[in-house]
Amino acid sequence: MKDAISIHDYLFDVADIGDWEGEEELVTDKINGVYHAVWQALPDDITEPQVEHLLPGIWDQLRGGTVLLEADEDELIDWALAYVRQQLEEGIPQTDTTDEEE
């Protein structure tokens, strides 16, 4: 199912990243690098709703602090891979419309 989803739908442009006190390009490069690394590690049978939960979840965890400026990309990738593993182990809802389909 992963082959039917495009990572490019989730990547950031500098204009999308918000104000990072002049470091918007650095932050954009780092989060996109993290997303690419996570994408490679995602199972092939992952669903689009799961991806829609995971990738924005990574951004939600990182955007409020300075960790994107302070940590190197490898540290961010290690954290993101652990976050994704945890999310997948805990179970991500397949879709928000389950009740409607039943």
PDB file of C-alpha atoms in Angstrom:
ATOM      1  CA  MET A   1       0.000   0.000   0.000  1.00  0.00           C
ATOM      2  CA  LYS A   2       2.973   2.301   0.557  1.00  0.00           C
ATOM      3  CA  ASP A   3       3.591   2.293  -3.189  1.00  0.00           C
ATOM      4  CA  ALA A   4       0.247   4.085  -3.689  1.00  0.00           C
ATOM      5  CA  ILE A   5       1.288   6.934  -1.356  1.00  0.00           C
ATOM      6  CA  SER A   6       3.751   9.693  -2.231  1.00  0.00           C
ATOM      7  CA  ILE A   7       6.209  11.021   0.329  1.00  0.00           C
ATOM      8  CA  HIS A   8       6.175  14.284  -1.615  1.00  0.00           C
ATOM      9  CA  ASP A   9       2.661  14.975  -0.335  1.00  0.00           C
ATOM     10  CA  TYR A  10       4.106  15.286   3.169  1.00  0.00           C
ATOM     11  CA  LEU A  11       7.361  17.176   2.614  1.00  0.00           C
ATOM     12  CA  PHE A  12       7.726  20.788   3.653  1.00  0.00           C
ATOM     13  CA  ASP A  13       8.626  23.849   1.641  1.00  0.00           C
ATOM     14  CA  VAL A  14      10.433  26.721   3.359  1.00  0.00           C
ATOM     15  CA  ALA A  15       7.234  28.787   3.143  1.00  0.00           C
ATOM     16  CA  ASP A  16       5.309  26.076   5.056  1.00  0.00           C
ATOM     17  CA  ILE A  17       7.669  25.754   8.004  1.00  0.00           C
ATOM     18  CA  GLY A  18       6.820  28.934   9.907  1.00  0.00           C
ATOM     19  CA  ASP A  19       9.161  31.359  11.634  1.00  0.00           C
ATOM     20  CA  TRP A  20      12.425  29.856  12.832  1.00  0.00           C
ATOM     21  CA  GLU A  21      14.325  33.128  13.319  1.00  0.00           C
ATOM     22  CA  GLY A  22      16.128  32.967   9.989  1.00  0.00           C
ATOM     23  CA  GLU A  23      16.781  29.228  10.147  1.00  0.00           C
ATOM     24  CA  GLU A  24      13.733  28.170   8.107  1.00  0.00           C
ATOM     25  CA  GLU A  25      15.825  26.528   5.362  1.00  0.00           C
ATOM     26  CA  LEU A  26      17.820  24.485   7.898  1.00  0.00           C
ATOM     27  CA  VAL A  27      14.649  23.338   9.669  1.00  0.00           C
ATOM     28  CA  THR A  28      13.005  22.466   6.349  1.00  0.00           C
ATOM     29  CA  ASP A  29      16.015  20.409   5.271  1.00  0.00           C
ATOM     30  CA  LYS A  30      16.160  18.581   8.602  1.00  0.00           C
ATOM     31  CA  ILE A  31      12.465  17.684   8.834  1.00  0.00           C
ATOM     32  CA  ASN A  32      12.395  16.573   5.202  1.00  0.00           C
ATOM     33  CA  GLY A  33      15.505  14.469   5.807  1.00  0.00           C
ATOM     34  CA  VAL A  34      13.808  12.885   8.809  1.00  0.00           C
ATOM     35  CA  TYR A  35      10.668  12.204   6.761  1.00  0.00           C
ATOM     36  CA  HIS A  36      12.715  10.526   4.011  1.00  0.00           C
ATOM     37  CA  ALA A  37      14.506   8.288   6.514  1.00  0.00           C
ATOM     38  CA  VAL A  38      11.234   7.348   8.194  1.00  0.00           C
ATOM     39  CA  TRP A  39       9.640   6.697   4.807  1.00  0.00           C
ATOM     40  CA  GLN A  40      12.342   4.180   3.972  1.00  0.00           C
ATOM     41  CA  ALA A  41      11.715   2.364   7.257  1.00  0.00           C
ATOM     42  CA  LEU A  42       7.913   2.210   6.982  1.00  0.00           C
ATOM     43  CA  PRO A  43       6.470  -1.219   6.207  1.00  0.00           C
ATOM     44  CA  ASP A  44       5.258  -1.748   2.649  1.00  0.00           C
ATOM     45  CA  ASP A  45       1.752  -2.585   3.867  1.00  0.00           C
ATOM     46  CA  ILE A  46       1.259   0.699   5.734  1.00  0.00           C
ATOM     47  CA  THR A  47      -1.981   2.483   4.958  1.00  0.00           C
ATOM     48  CA  GLU A  48      -2.472   6.112   4.015  1.00  0.00           C
ATOM     49  CA  PRO A  49      -4.346   6.903   7.261  1.00  0.00           C
ATOM     50  CA  GLN A  50      -1.411   5.477   9.206  1.00  0.00           C
ATOM     51  CA  VAL A  51       1.043   7.657   7.263  1.00  0.00           C
ATOM     52  CA  GLU A  52      -1.262  10.644   7.797  1.00  0.00           C
ATOM     53  CA  HIS A  53      -1.015   9.951  11.528  1.00  0.00           C
ATOM     54  CA  LEU A  54       2.726   9.270  11.708  1.00  0.00           C
ATOM     55  CA  LEU A  55       4.368  11.985   9.643  1.00  0.00           C
ATOM     56  CA  PRO A  56       2.350  14.930  10.999  1.00  0.00           C
ATOM     57  CA  GLY A  57       2.844  13.387  14.452  1.00  0.00           C
ATOM     58  CA  ILE A  58       6.603  13.689  14.043  1.00  0.00           C
ATOM     59  CA  TRP A  59       6.232  17.356  13.099  1.00  0.00           C
ATOM     60  CA  ASP A  60       3.858  17.967  15.999  1.00  0.00           C
ATOM     61  CA  GLN A  61       6.430  16.560  18.424  1.00  0.00           C
ATOM     62  CA  LEU A  62       9.337  18.598  17.037  1.00  0.00           C
ATOM     63  CA  ARG A  63       7.916  21.956  16.005  1.00  0.00           C
ATOM     64  CA  GLY A  64       7.352  23.480  19.432  1.00  0.00           C
ATOM     65  CA  GLY A  65      10.945  23.531  20.613  1.00  0.00           C
ATOM     66  CA  THR A  66      14.475  24.185  19.502  1.00  0.00           C
ATOM     67  CA  VAL A  67      15.457  20.562  19.003  1.00  0.00           C
ATOM     68  CA  LEU A  68      15.275  20.939  15.212  1.00  0.00           C
ATOM     69  CA  LEU A  69      17.917  23.635  15.456  1.00  0.00           C
ATOM     70  CA  GLU A  70      20.097  22.013  18.103  1.00  0.00           C
ATOM     71  CA  ALA A  71      20.123  18.298  17.250  1.00  0.00           C
ATOM     72  CA  ASP A  72      21.921  16.895  14.256  1.00  0.00           C
ATOM     73  CA  GLU A  73      19.918  15.064  11.612  1.00  0.00           C
ATOM     74  CA  ASP A  74      21.093  11.595  12.719  1.00  0.00           C
ATOM     75  CA  GLU A  75      19.805  12.204  16.253  1.00  0.00           C
ATOM     76  CA  LEU A  76      16.484  13.410  14.880  1.00  0.00           C
ATOM     77  CA  ILE A  77      16.214  10.370  12.616  1.00  0.00           C
ATOM     78  CA  ASP A  78      16.971   7.996  15.501  1.00  0.00           C
ATOM     79  CA  TRP A  79      14.284   9.659  17.601  1.00  0.00           C
ATOM     80  CA  ALA A  80      11.757   9.640  14.732  1.00  0.00           C
ATOM     81  CA  LEU A  81      12.349   5.950  13.988  1.00  0.00           C
ATOM     82  CA  ALA A  82      11.805   5.112  17.666  1.00  0.00           C
ATOM     83  CA  TYR A  83       8.640   7.235  17.668  1.00  0.00           C
ATOM     84  CA  VAL A  84       7.308   5.440  14.580  1.00  0.00           C
ATOM     85  CA  ARG A  85       8.123   2.001  16.023  1.00  0.00           C
ATOM     86  CA  GLN A  86       6.275   2.903  19.206  1.00  0.00           C
ATOM     87  CA  GLN A  87       3.263   4.231  17.304  1.00  0.00           C
ATOM     88  CA  LEU A  88       3.085   1.119  15.120  1.00  0.00           C
ATOM     89  CA  GLU A  89       3.428  -1.197  18.127  1.00  0.00           C
ATOM     90  CA  GLU A  90       0.676   0.634  20.002  1.00  0.00           C
ATOM     91  CA  GLY A  91      -1.527   0.466  16.938  1.00  0.00           C
ATOM     92  CA  ILE A  92      -2.624   3.331  14.761  1.00  0.00           C
ATOM     93  CA  PRO A  93      -6.262   3.551  13.755  1.00  0.00           C
ATOM     94  CA  GLN A  94      -6.682   2.458  10.149  1.00  0.00           C
ATOM     95  CA  THR A  95      -9.192   5.209   9.458  1.00  0.00           C
ATOM     96  CA  ASP A  96     -11.415   7.697  11.215  1.00  0.00           C
ATOM     97  CA  THR A  97     -14.478   6.523   9.280  1.00  0.00           C
ATOM     98  CA  THR A  98     -14.641   2.970  10.630  1.00  0.00           C
ATOM     99  CA  ASP A  99     -18.019   3.556  12.269  1.00  0.00           C
ATOM    100  CA  GLU A 100     -19.510   4.894   9.042  1.00  0.00           C
ATOM    101  CA  GLU A 101     -18.463   1.803   7.073  1.00  0.00           C
ATOM    102  CA  GLU A 102     -19.982  -0.714   9.493  1.00  0.00           C
TER     103      GLU A 102
END
